[in-house]
Short mmCIF file of C-alpha atoms in Angstrom, two decimals:
data_model
loop_
_atom_site.label_atom_id
_atom_site.label_comp_id
_atom_site.label_asym_id
_atom_site.label_seq_id
_atom_site.Cartn_x
_atom_site.Cartn_y
_atom_site.Cartn_z
CA MET A 15 14.63 37.72 -1.17
CA PRO A 16 13.78 40.01 -4.04
CA VAL A 17 16.69 41.76 -5.65
CA SER A 18 15.88 45.49 -5.91
CA ARG A 19 16.71 47.66 -8.87
CA ARG A 20 19.31 49.40 -7.16
CA THR A 21 21.00 45.95 -6.21
CA PHE A 22 20.68 44.81 -9.90
CA LEU A 23 22.23 48.10 -11.15
CA GLY A 24 25.42 47.89 -8.64
CA GLY A 25 25.78 44.11 -8.96
CA SER A 26 25.81 44.28 -12.72
CA LEU A 27 28.38 47.02 -13.14
CA ALA A 28 31.62 45.05 -12.86
CA ALA A 29 30.23 42.43 -15.52
CA ALA A 30 29.34 45.17 -17.97
CA ALA A 31 32.62 46.77 -17.60
CA VAL A 32 34.21 43.74 -18.40
CA ALA A 33 32.08 43.09 -21.55
CA ALA A 34 32.39 46.51 -22.52
CA THR A 35 35.86 47.36 -22.05
CA GLY A 36 37.82 44.19 -21.19
CA THR A 37 38.81 45.40 -17.76
CA PRO A 38 37.54 45.69 -14.45
CA LEU A 39 35.16 48.53 -13.71
CA LEU A 40 37.42 50.18 -11.21
CA ALA A 41 40.81 49.40 -12.41
CA GLY A 42 43.03 51.94 -11.21
CA CYS A 43 40.43 52.85 -8.15
CA ALA A 44 40.43 49.82 -6.15
CA SER A 45 39.00 50.26 -2.66
CA ASP A 46 40.74 52.58 -0.83
CA LYS A 47 42.46 51.22 2.49
CA LYS A 48 41.52 54.38 4.27
CA ASN A 49 37.88 53.34 3.84
CA SER A 50 37.84 52.31 7.49
CA ALA A 51 34.40 52.34 9.38
CA ALA A 52 36.08 54.38 12.41
CA ALA A 53 37.09 57.08 10.04
CA ASN A 54 33.73 57.12 8.47
CA ALA A 55 32.28 57.36 11.94
CA ALA A 56 34.08 60.48 12.66
CA VAL A 57 32.83 62.49 9.84
CA LYS A 58 30.43 65.11 11.22
CA LEU A 59 27.28 64.45 9.80
CA PRO A 60 25.14 67.54 8.07
CA THR A 61 23.07 69.34 10.62
CA TYR A 62 19.17 68.88 10.04
CA GLN A 63 17.36 71.82 9.73
CA ARG A 64 13.77 71.37 8.93
CA TYR A 65 12.14 73.74 6.38
CA ALA A 66 9.28 75.45 8.04
CA GLY A 67 7.92 77.37 5.01
CA VAL A 68 4.83 75.18 4.02
CA LYS A 69 2.46 73.66 6.73
CA PRO A 70 1.46 69.98 5.78
CA ASP A 71 -2.17 69.15 6.13
CA LEU A 72 -1.33 65.53 7.59
CA PRO A 73 1.93 66.38 9.53
CA GLY A 74 4.47 63.41 9.63
CA THR A 75 7.07 62.64 12.32
CA ASP A 76 10.81 61.37 11.72
CA VAL A 77 9.42 58.20 10.34
CA VAL A 78 5.81 59.05 8.82
CA LEU A 79 5.71 61.22 5.66
CA ASP A 80 3.97 64.58 5.56
CA GLY A 81 0.79 64.41 3.84
CA PHE A 82 -1.04 67.17 1.64
CA LEU A 83 -4.72 67.28 0.71
CA LYS A 84 -4.11 69.80 -1.98
CA TYR A 85 -1.28 71.95 -3.32
CA PRO A 86 -0.92 75.19 -1.14
CA ALA A 87 -2.78 77.92 -3.26
CA ASN A 88 0.03 80.17 -3.11
CA PRO A 89 3.41 78.35 -3.40
CA VAL A 90 6.40 80.12 -1.83
CA LYS A 91 9.25 80.98 -4.15
CA ALA A 92 12.03 79.71 -1.79
CA ILE A 93 15.38 80.57 -4.04
CA ALA A 94 15.80 84.02 -5.29
CA ASP A 95 19.09 83.31 -7.26
CA LYS A 96 19.80 81.16 -10.06
CA PRO A 97 22.20 78.35 -8.97
CA GLY A 98 23.94 78.19 -12.13
CA ASP A 99 27.13 79.78 -13.38
CA GLY A 100 26.30 80.46 -16.93
CA GLN A 101 28.37 77.50 -18.51
CA PRO A 102 26.56 74.00 -19.58
CA ILE A 103 26.46 71.55 -16.65
CA THR A 104 26.52 67.88 -17.85
CA PHE A 105 24.67 65.11 -15.95
CA MET A 106 24.42 61.19 -16.27
CA THR A 107 21.49 59.34 -15.10
CA ASN A 108 18.68 56.49 -15.65
CA ILE A 109 15.28 57.24 -16.11
CA PRO A 110 12.34 55.00 -15.13
CA GLY A 111 10.01 55.66 -17.89
CA ALA A 112 10.36 56.30 -21.89
CA ILE A 113 13.20 58.48 -22.94
CA PRO A 114 11.83 62.02 -23.22
CA PRO A 115 12.19 64.48 -26.14
CA GLY A 116 15.76 66.25 -26.54
CA MET A 117 16.16 69.65 -25.16
CA GLU A 118 15.81 71.10 -28.55
CA ARG A 119 12.02 69.87 -28.78
CA ASN A 120 11.34 69.71 -24.79
CA GLN A 121 9.78 72.93 -23.60
CA PHE A 122 10.01 71.95 -19.94
CA TRP A 123 13.78 71.24 -20.55
CA GLN A 124 14.23 74.71 -21.98
CA ALA A 125 12.31 76.25 -18.95
CA LEU A 126 14.62 74.35 -16.65
CA ASN A 127 17.51 75.86 -18.16
CA GLU A 128 16.30 79.06 -17.89
CA ARG A 129 15.63 78.96 -14.51
CA LEU A 130 18.86 77.39 -13.59
CA GLY A 131 21.04 79.68 -15.34
CA SER A 132 22.81 77.03 -16.90
CA GLU A 133 22.20 74.47 -19.60
CA LEU A 134 21.76 71.12 -18.12
CA GLN A 135 22.98 68.80 -20.42
CA ILE A 136 21.71 65.24 -19.61
CA SER A 137 22.89 61.76 -20.83
CA MET A 138 20.38 59.34 -19.95
CA ALA A 139 19.57 55.78 -20.33
CA SER A 140 16.85 53.45 -19.52
CA ASN A 141 17.00 51.64 -16.24
CA ASP A 142 17.79 48.57 -18.13
CA GLU A 143 20.51 50.02 -19.98
CA TYR A 144 22.19 52.22 -17.44
CA PRO A 145 24.57 49.56 -15.98
CA ASN A 146 26.41 49.33 -19.26
CA LYS A 147 26.42 53.01 -20.01
CA PHE A 148 27.58 53.84 -16.47
CA ALA A 149 30.27 51.17 -16.77
CA THR A 150 31.73 52.13 -20.06
CA ARG A 151 31.81 56.19 -18.75
CA ILE A 152 33.54 55.28 -15.83
CA ALA A 153 36.13 52.58 -17.53
CA GLY A 154 36.66 55.28 -20.10
CA GLY A 155 36.97 57.91 -18.05
CA ASP A 156 34.52 60.19 -19.54
CA LEU A 157 32.78 61.56 -16.70
CA PRO A 158 29.93 64.44 -16.77
CA ASP A 159 30.09 66.99 -13.99
CA VAL A 160 27.28 65.59 -12.04
CA LEU A 161 27.01 61.84 -11.69
CA ASN A 162 24.11 59.36 -10.41
CA ILE A 163 25.82 56.71 -8.59
CA PRO A 164 23.61 53.55 -7.74
CA THR A 165 24.15 52.71 -4.16
CA ASN A 166 25.75 49.03 -4.54
CA THR A 167 28.17 50.12 -7.26
CA VAL A 168 31.10 47.79 -6.94
CA GLN A 169 34.05 49.05 -4.51
CA ILE A 170 32.26 52.30 -4.25
CA PRO A 171 34.93 54.06 -2.14
CA GLY A 172 37.55 53.66 -4.40
CA LEU A 173 35.48 55.07 -7.19
CA LEU A 174 34.71 58.19 -5.24
CA LYS A 175 38.30 58.60 -4.02
CA ALA A 176 39.60 58.52 -7.37
CA LYS A 177 36.60 60.53 -9.29
CA ALA A 178 34.59 62.53 -7.00
CA MET A 179 35.21 65.87 -5.21
CA ASP A 180 35.47 65.44 -1.24
CA LEU A 181 32.42 67.70 -0.38
CA THR A 182 33.02 67.66 3.76
CA GLU A 183 33.93 71.22 4.15
CA HIS A 184 30.85 72.30 2.33
CA LEU A 185 28.37 70.12 4.22
CA SER A 186 29.57 68.94 7.32
CA GLY A 187 27.87 70.01 10.60
CA ASP A 188 26.65 73.71 10.31
CA ALA A 189 28.25 74.26 6.83
CA ILE A 190 25.12 72.75 4.90
CA LYS A 191 22.95 75.73 6.39
CA LYS A 192 24.47 77.49 3.18
CA TYR A 193 22.24 75.14 1.43
CA PRO A 194 18.97 75.18 3.34
CA PHE A 195 17.11 72.50 1.11
CA LEU A 196 20.17 70.07 1.18
CA ALA A 197 19.86 70.81 5.09
CA ASN A 198 16.05 69.70 4.96
CA ILE A 199 17.29 66.17 4.23
CA PRO A 200 17.22 64.43 7.71
CA THR A 201 20.89 63.44 8.96
CA GLU A 202 20.12 59.69 8.60
CA TYR A 203 20.18 59.95 4.87
CA TRP A 204 23.82 61.32 4.65
CA LYS A 205 25.22 58.25 6.35
CA GLY A 206 25.11 56.54 2.80
CA CYS A 207 27.17 59.43 1.41
CA VAL A 208 30.26 59.12 3.48
CA PHE A 209 33.11 56.79 2.62
CA ASN A 210 37.08 57.30 2.85
CA GLY A 211 36.63 59.47 6.31
CA ALA A 212 34.75 62.38 4.06
CA ILE A 213 31.34 63.19 2.75
CA TYR A 214 31.43 62.19 -1.29
CA GLY A 215 28.13 62.88 -2.57
CA VAL A 216 24.56 64.22 -1.92
CA PRO A 217 21.85 61.85 -1.24
CA VAL A 218 18.56 61.14 -3.23
CA PRO A 219 16.41 60.06 -0.05
CA ARG A 220 13.66 57.25 -0.24
CA GLY A 221 13.38 55.45 3.29
CA MET A 222 9.80 55.27 4.10
CA SER A 223 8.67 56.00 0.48
CA ARG A 224 10.23 52.79 -0.64
CA THR A 225 8.65 50.87 2.11
CA SER A 226 6.61 47.96 0.54
CA LEU A 227 3.32 46.57 1.72
CA PRO A 228 0.49 44.46 -0.08
CA LEU A 229 -1.18 47.18 -2.48
CA TYR A 230 -4.35 46.04 -3.73
CA ARG A 231 -7.14 47.51 -6.08
CA ALA A 232 -9.92 48.88 -3.78
CA ASP A 233 -12.43 49.19 -6.47
CA LEU A 234 -12.08 45.91 -7.88
CA LEU A 235 -12.47 44.21 -4.08
CA ALA A 236 -15.39 46.88 -3.56
CA ALA A 237 -17.12 45.16 -6.68
CA GLN A 238 -16.86 41.78 -5.04
CA GLY A 239 -18.21 43.17 -1.73
CA ILE A 240 -15.05 43.42 0.05
CA LYS A 241 -14.41 46.84 1.75
CA ASP A 242 -11.38 47.57 3.88
CA PRO A 243 -9.73 44.21 4.14
CA ALA A 244 -7.67 43.29 6.88
CA PRO A 245 -6.69 39.59 7.49
CA LYS A 246 -5.45 38.95 10.82
CA ASN A 247 -2.98 35.76 10.07
CA PHE A 248 -1.85 34.11 6.95
CA GLN A 249 -4.60 31.78 6.81
CA GLU A 250 -6.96 34.71 6.11
CA PHE A 251 -4.74 36.38 3.67
CA PHE A 252 -4.56 33.21 2.14
CA ASP A 253 -8.26 32.85 1.83
CA LEU A 254 -8.84 36.34 0.75
CA ALA A 255 -6.58 35.64 -2.40
CA LYS A 256 -8.45 32.42 -3.19
CA GLU A 257 -11.82 34.32 -2.61
CA VAL A 258 -10.53 36.75 -5.27
CA THR A 259 -9.16 34.57 -7.95
CA ALA A 260 -11.16 33.86 -10.93
CA ALA A 261 -9.15 32.23 -13.31
CA LYS A 262 -12.03 31.66 -15.88
CA GLN A 263 -12.54 35.77 -16.09
CA ASN A 264 -8.57 36.02 -16.51
CA ARG A 265 -8.27 37.61 -12.83
CA TRP A 266 -5.90 36.23 -10.13
CA ALA A 267 -5.25 37.39 -6.57
CA TRP A 268 -1.27 38.20 -6.86
CA THR A 269 1.06 39.64 -9.57
CA LYS A 270 3.58 37.16 -8.13
CA VAL A 271 4.37 35.15 -4.96
CA PRO A 272 3.96 37.53 -1.71
CA ILE A 273 6.72 35.82 -0.16
CA ALA A 274 8.17 39.25 1.01
CA THR A 275 4.67 39.95 2.95
CA ILE A 276 4.91 36.30 4.45
CA ARG A 277 8.37 36.92 5.38
CA GLN A 278 7.54 39.87 7.53
CA MET A 279 4.75 37.99 8.91
CA LEU A 280 7.41 35.72 10.28
CA GLY A 281 9.35 38.25 11.75
CA ILE A 282 12.38 37.48 9.10
CA PRO A 283 15.03 40.37 9.15
CA ASN A 284 15.09 43.08 6.85
CA VAL A 285 18.42 42.06 4.96
CA TRP A 286 20.61 41.73 8.06
CA LYS A 287 19.88 41.73 11.86
CA GLU A 288 22.39 43.35 14.21
CA GLU A 289 21.94 41.93 18.06
CA GLY A 290 24.95 42.32 20.58
CA GLY A 291 27.16 43.13 17.83
CA LYS A 292 26.28 39.95 15.90
CA PHE A 293 25.08 40.03 12.43
CA THR A 294 22.44 37.40 10.87
CA SER A 295 21.49 37.44 7.22
CA ALA A 296 17.49 37.13 6.42
CA PHE A 297 18.59 34.17 4.45
CA GLU A 298 19.73 32.40 7.80
CA HIS A 299 16.47 32.95 9.62
CA GLU A 300 14.88 29.66 11.21
CA ALA A 301 11.32 30.62 9.56
CA GLN A 302 12.50 30.93 5.93
CA LEU A 303 11.33 27.24 5.51
CA GLU A 304 8.09 27.99 7.02
CA ALA A 305 8.00 31.20 4.67
CA LEU A 306 8.85 28.79 1.39
CA GLU A 307 6.00 26.51 2.34
CA ALA A 308 3.30 29.07 2.51
CA GLY A 309 4.60 30.46 -0.74
CA ARG A 310 4.78 27.10 -2.44
CA LYS A 311 1.08 26.69 -0.99
CA MET A 312 -0.24 29.87 -2.57
CA VAL A 313 1.41 28.74 -5.89
CA ALA A 314 -0.38 25.34 -5.85
CA ALA A 315 -3.65 26.95 -5.01
CA GLY A 316 -3.34 28.86 -8.42
CA VAL A 317 -3.96 32.50 -6.59
CA LEU A 318 -1.07 34.37 -8.73
CA ASN A 319 -0.97 35.01 -12.71
CA PRO A 320 0.49 31.92 -14.58
CA ASP A 321 3.03 34.29 -15.85
CA ALA A 322 4.27 35.16 -12.65
CA PHE A 323 7.75 33.54 -12.66
CA THR A 324 8.48 34.26 -16.48
CA ASP A 325 7.25 37.91 -16.86
CA LYS A 326 9.04 41.21 -15.93
CA ALA A 327 8.15 43.43 -13.25
CA SER A 328 6.56 46.08 -15.98
CA ALA A 329 4.22 43.10 -17.13
CA ARG A 330 2.98 42.84 -13.59
CA LYS A 331 2.25 46.40 -13.21
CA GLN A 332 0.18 46.22 -16.32
CA TRP A 333 -1.58 43.31 -14.84
CA PHE A 334 -2.45 45.26 -11.66
CA ASN A 335 -3.44 48.32 -13.27
CA GLY A 336 -5.45 46.31 -16.01
CA GLY A 337 -7.30 44.58 -13.45
CA SER A 338 -5.97 41.00 -13.97
CA ALA A 339 -4.31 41.25 -10.64
CA VAL A 340 -5.78 42.36 -7.44
CA PHE A 341 -2.57 42.42 -5.23
CA ASP A 342 0.88 43.42 -5.81
CA HIS A 343 3.65 43.93 -3.24
CA ASP A 344 4.97 47.41 -3.99
CA SER A 345 6.19 50.87 -2.38
CA PHE A 346 4.35 54.32 -1.80
CA VAL A 347 6.33 55.25 -4.90
CA ALA A 348 4.55 52.88 -7.01
CA TRP A 349 1.38 53.49 -5.27
CA ASN A 350 1.46 56.92 -6.88
CA GLN A 351 2.69 55.48 -10.27
CA TYR A 352 -0.43 53.46 -10.49
CA TYR A 353 -2.57 56.68 -10.26
CA ALA A 354 -0.33 58.24 -13.02
CA ASP A 355 -0.53 54.91 -15.38
CA SER A 356 -4.29 54.15 -14.68
CA THR A 357 -6.67 53.88 -17.37
CA ALA A 358 -9.52 52.73 -15.58
CA GLY A 359 -10.89 56.40 -14.89
CA ASP A 360 -12.31 57.76 -12.08
CA ALA A 361 -13.05 54.59 -10.05
CA PHE A 362 -9.60 53.40 -10.06
CA ALA A 363 -8.58 53.30 -6.36
CA VAL A 364 -5.54 51.56 -4.53
CA GLY A 365 -5.19 50.71 -0.71
CA ALA A 366 -2.49 48.97 1.43
CA LEU A 367 -2.80 45.99 3.56
CA ASP A 368 -1.15 46.30 7.09
CA VAL A 369 1.10 43.23 7.84
CA PRO A 370 -0.41 40.60 10.33
CA GLY A 371 1.32 38.10 12.12
CA PHE A 372 1.72 34.78 10.65
CA ASP A 373 -0.50 33.21 13.35
CA GLY A 374 -1.99 36.52 14.61
CA GLY A 375 -0.86 39.59 16.14
CA ALA A 376 1.14 42.22 14.40
CA GLY A 377 3.55 41.64 11.53
CA SER A 378 7.02 43.46 11.05
CA PRO A 379 7.09 45.49 7.99
CA TRP A 380 10.41 46.41 6.51
CA MET A 381 11.66 49.93 6.23
CA GLY A 382 12.39 50.92 2.52
CA SER A 383 16.10 51.30 1.36
CA ALA A 384 17.38 54.84 2.66
CA LEU A 385 18.83 55.89 -0.76
CA ASN A 386 17.84 55.53 -4.24
CA ASN A 387 21.31 56.90 -5.37
CA LEU A 388 23.91 59.31 -4.17
CA THR A 389 24.89 62.07 -6.60
CA ALA A 390 28.57 62.76 -6.89
CA PHE A 391 30.44 65.54 -8.63
CA ASN A 392 33.51 64.85 -10.78
CA LYS A 393 36.56 66.21 -9.13
CA ASP A 394 38.04 67.38 -12.53
CA SER A 395 35.09 69.50 -13.24
CA LYS A 396 35.65 73.03 -14.33
CA HIS A 397 32.63 74.00 -11.84
CA SER A 398 33.11 74.92 -8.43
CA ALA A 399 31.56 72.73 -5.72
CA GLU A 400 29.54 75.65 -4.69
CA THR A 401 27.89 75.97 -8.06
CA LEU A 402 27.46 72.19 -8.36
CA LEU A 403 25.71 72.37 -4.56
CA LYS A 404 23.40 75.11 -5.44
CA LEU A 405 22.20 72.98 -8.46
CA ALA A 406 21.36 70.18 -5.91
CA ASP A 407 20.03 72.60 -3.36
CA TRP A 408 17.69 73.88 -6.21
CA MET A 409 16.54 70.49 -7.02
CA ALA A 410 15.87 69.47 -3.59
CA ALA A 411 13.35 72.30 -2.71
CA PRO A 412 10.47 70.74 -1.00
CA PHE A 413 6.98 70.14 -1.77
CA GLY A 414 4.73 73.32 -1.37
CA THR A 415 7.50 75.70 -3.03
CA GLU A 416 7.24 77.22 -6.51
CA GLU A 417 10.60 75.53 -7.60
CA TYR A 418 8.83 71.89 -6.79
CA LEU A 419 5.86 72.65 -8.61
CA PHE A 420 7.63 73.63 -11.64
CA ARG A 421 10.25 70.92 -11.15
CA LYS A 422 7.63 67.96 -11.02
CA TYR A 423 4.74 69.55 -13.09
CA GLY A 424 6.18 71.93 -15.48
CA VAL A 425 4.56 74.80 -17.18
CA ALA A 426 0.96 75.60 -16.52
CA GLY A 427 -1.08 75.18 -19.58
CA ARG A 428 1.67 73.31 -21.47
CA HIS A 429 2.25 70.81 -19.02
CA TYR A 430 -0.57 70.61 -16.54
CA ALA A 431 -3.86 72.14 -15.78
CA LEU A 432 -5.01 73.83 -12.30
CA GLN A 433 -7.72 72.15 -10.86
CA GLY A 434 -8.66 74.31 -7.71
CA THR A 435 -5.06 74.66 -6.51
CA ASP A 436 -4.00 71.20 -7.83
CA PRO A 437 -1.90 70.60 -10.78
CA ILE A 438 -3.08 67.69 -13.31
CA PRO A 439 -0.59 66.90 -15.54
CA ASN A 440 -1.49 66.06 -19.18
CA LYS A 441 0.32 63.44 -21.37
CA THR A 442 2.90 66.18 -22.78
CA GLY A 443 3.71 67.16 -19.04
CA VAL A 444 4.62 63.29 -18.13
CA VAL A 445 6.65 62.94 -21.16
CA GLU A 446 8.48 66.49 -21.35
CA THR A 447 9.24 66.18 -17.56
CA GLY A 448 10.84 62.89 -17.55
CA ILE A 449 14.13 63.77 -17.68
CA GLY A 450 15.54 62.37 -14.35
CA VAL A 451 16.48 65.61 -12.68
CA GLN A 452 15.00 64.14 -9.41
CA TYR A 453 18.33 61.95 -9.30
CA ILE A 454 20.21 64.90 -8.71
CA SER A 455 18.94 65.41 -5.61
CA ASP A 456 15.45 65.61 -4.17
CA SER A 457 13.48 66.26 -0.93
CA THR A 458 12.11 63.46 0.98
CA LEU A 459 8.81 62.44 -0.53
CA ALA A 460 5.36 64.22 0.34
CA LEU A 461 2.10 62.14 0.27
CA TYR A 462 0.31 63.90 -2.05
CA TRP A 463 -1.93 62.91 -5.48
CA ALA A 464 -2.98 65.68 -7.48
CA GLY A 465 -7.07 66.07 -7.23
CA LYS A 466 -7.25 63.11 -4.82
CA PRO A 467 -7.05 63.82 -1.12
CA ASP A 468 -8.42 60.62 -0.28
CA VAL A 469 -4.83 59.07 -1.52
CA SER A 470 -2.76 60.87 0.92
CA GLN A 471 -4.97 60.21 3.61
CA LYS A 472 -4.96 56.41 3.19
CA GLN A 473 -1.19 56.36 2.67
CA HIS A 474 -0.70 58.57 5.89
CA ALA A 475 -3.06 56.27 7.66
CA ILE A 476 -1.10 53.06 6.95
CA GLN A 477 2.37 54.89 7.30
CA THR A 478 1.19 56.01 10.89
CA LYS A 479 -0.04 52.15 11.43
CA ILE A 480 2.93 50.49 10.85
CA ALA A 481 5.68 53.36 11.57
CA ASP A 482 6.48 51.93 15.33
CA ARG A 483 6.90 48.26 13.77
CA LEU A 484 9.05 48.99 11.09
CA VAL A 485 12.22 46.77 10.76
CA TYR A 486 15.47 48.35 9.57
CA ASP A 487 18.57 46.86 7.58
CA ALA A 488 21.22 47.02 10.28
CA SER A 489 23.85 46.98 7.52
CA TYR A 490 22.81 50.47 6.29
CA GLY A 491 25.76 52.93 6.53
CA LEU A 492 28.43 49.86 7.16
CA TYR A 493 30.88 49.02 4.20
CA SER A 494 31.64 45.71 3.19
CA ASP A 495 34.30 45.00 0.38
CA THR A 496 32.81 41.45 0.04
CA LEU A 497 29.39 42.47 0.13
CA SER A 498 30.14 45.08 -2.71
CA LYS A 499 31.81 42.49 -5.06
CA LYS A 500 29.57 39.51 -4.32
CA GLN A 501 26.36 40.48 -3.11
CA ALA A 502 24.44 40.95 -6.41
CA GLN A 503 25.85 37.46 -7.77
CA LEU A 504 25.29 35.56 -4.36
CA THR A 505 21.97 36.99 -4.30
CA LYS A 506 20.77 36.06 -7.71
CA THR A 507 22.00 32.24 -6.89
CA ILE A 508 19.53 31.97 -3.69
CA ASN A 509 16.76 33.97 -5.59
CA ASP A 510 16.84 31.26 -8.28
CA LEU A 511 16.90 28.58 -5.78
CA GLU A 512 13.85 30.37 -4.22
CA SER A 513 12.20 30.53 -7.45
CA GLN A 514 12.54 26.68 -7.80
CA ILE A 515 11.49 25.88 -4.71
CA LEU A 516 8.22 28.13 -4.83
CA GLN A 517 7.49 26.37 -8.14
CA GLY A 518 7.54 22.87 -6.42
CA LYS A 519 10.63 22.07 -8.49
CA LYS A 520 12.92 21.51 -5.66
CA PRO A 521 12.08 20.69 -2.14
CA VAL A 522 11.83 23.33 0.56
CA SER A 523 14.76 21.25 2.42
CA ASP A 524 17.15 22.64 -0.41
CA TRP A 525 17.14 25.90 1.22
CA LYS A 526 19.49 25.09 3.90
CA ALA A 527 22.18 23.75 1.51
CA GLY A 528 21.67 26.95 -0.83
CA VAL A 529 22.29 28.86 2.59
CA GLU A 530 25.68 27.10 3.26
CA THR A 531 26.94 27.68 -0.18
CA TRP A 532 25.79 31.27 0.02
CA LYS A 533 27.81 31.53 3.37
CA SER A 534 30.85 29.65 2.25
CA SER A 535 31.30 31.50 -0.98
CA GLY A 536 31.03 35.28 0.60
CA GLY A 537 28.17 35.29 3.28
CA ASP A 538 30.31 34.67 6.36
CA THR A 539 32.95 36.84 5.07
CA MET A 540 30.45 39.63 4.71
CA ARG A 541 29.16 38.97 8.00
CA THR A 542 32.66 39.34 9.71
CA GLU A 543 33.42 42.48 7.70
CA LEU A 544 29.88 44.06 8.88
CA GLU A 545 30.68 43.12 12.49
CA GLN A 546 33.96 44.62 12.37
CA ALA A 547 32.60 47.60 10.84
CA PHE A 548 30.02 47.84 13.50
CA SER A 549 32.18 47.33 16.43
CA ASP A 550 34.78 50.01 14.85
CA THR A 551 32.11 52.62 15.09
CA ALA A 552 30.87 51.37 18.36
CA GLY A 553 27.37 50.83 16.85
CA LYS A 554 26.98 54.60 15.59
#
């Protein structure tokens, strides 16, 4: 199954630390024995208090995100006081785009510091470089005040116990109401911040916004006379891919094998399934062989880019945006990013397929990972927990507020121009605002694209359609030490096997042996630990 960026970051950290320092990442802060599931379940999570200051055009639910057709005309200034204490605050993070201009040449960063009342000093690295930087800083004990911690960091309970502030008294239950925009983050997201019987961080929520579906270039399909495609089963899905492929014109249906979509058609679990207290890995599901056969069939038919198995994700995104691929399996976050990166002009349009059942009926889409990362505060910071929480609260001001408008788009005239009430970013805005502050804290995503109300309408419609069928990862909120240490490497091994099978280099029958190796190398121990954690929490 595809390894997410977060899995990659977490799984790489131990190796990176050994390479950089000659010692394990968490030497001196091994997993704390008090990180019991029962102790964690006993923590009173923050009270959810939905912010009512902005009314969405397309109201969401506990699952479906709120949608907006335009930015509110008079954004409410939601926070009166500057959150900072006048002293510099340091922060370390990855960033998804190019490294932006430094503070001295970045007018957005300078304006941000003025609004915060403290200079925010950011140490940033690209997604690819962050694992080494994170590992080196942890191993050297050189930590900033605010730290972006990937969710799959190895032995995260021990790291947090040794290095991070315990925030329980500030955030548990109604105490969080002092920070109204942190309280506006639904309770479910806080489960990923509880370790060692305490709340050790602030969540950067994703969930539905990270749910991935087959995205398609609606403009390219329309040019072929295909409007609102809706295959009813795998065969129609496959036939559509063959219909839109034109290799001689350098156009293929898919950027990669849509194996995740096929698995969802077959009802394969989202990472881990729990039933009656028993856990089953998606790798073990009986439909895996059928999914792999179907994937091989698509490879053999030549409906995906010939470089699909060798090029990086960044190249696949370029194929989609450039029109040499019509379909890509990606998230609602990526959907918006495609519009940001597009050079195809006003005709550019993206849509999403629902997931049908393999032989008809409805498929079972997977809910996206709950968190992008958790943000922890250095226990040795000279700033108070209250100051750092006020900073996080400011960063979580939601869509429709003046703070959100500035945080995401910058300063009018310099970073964007208003089109009606919609902020339309310019190149300077995109570059200067990309300093990673969304990884300190963030509100849940709002469905919106400046100047294109049809984008949020399409996104809201497909979310509403799939909401009741979403399949969740049963392991979320449960800690397995073996999973923490071994998940990344074991998943890489089985993904390598999957790639060989899909390319026809190994038979589908090899999958069963690969799963047996996965089980004996740590998979079965992960299962046992997850089942014990689930039992200890009585399934809470």
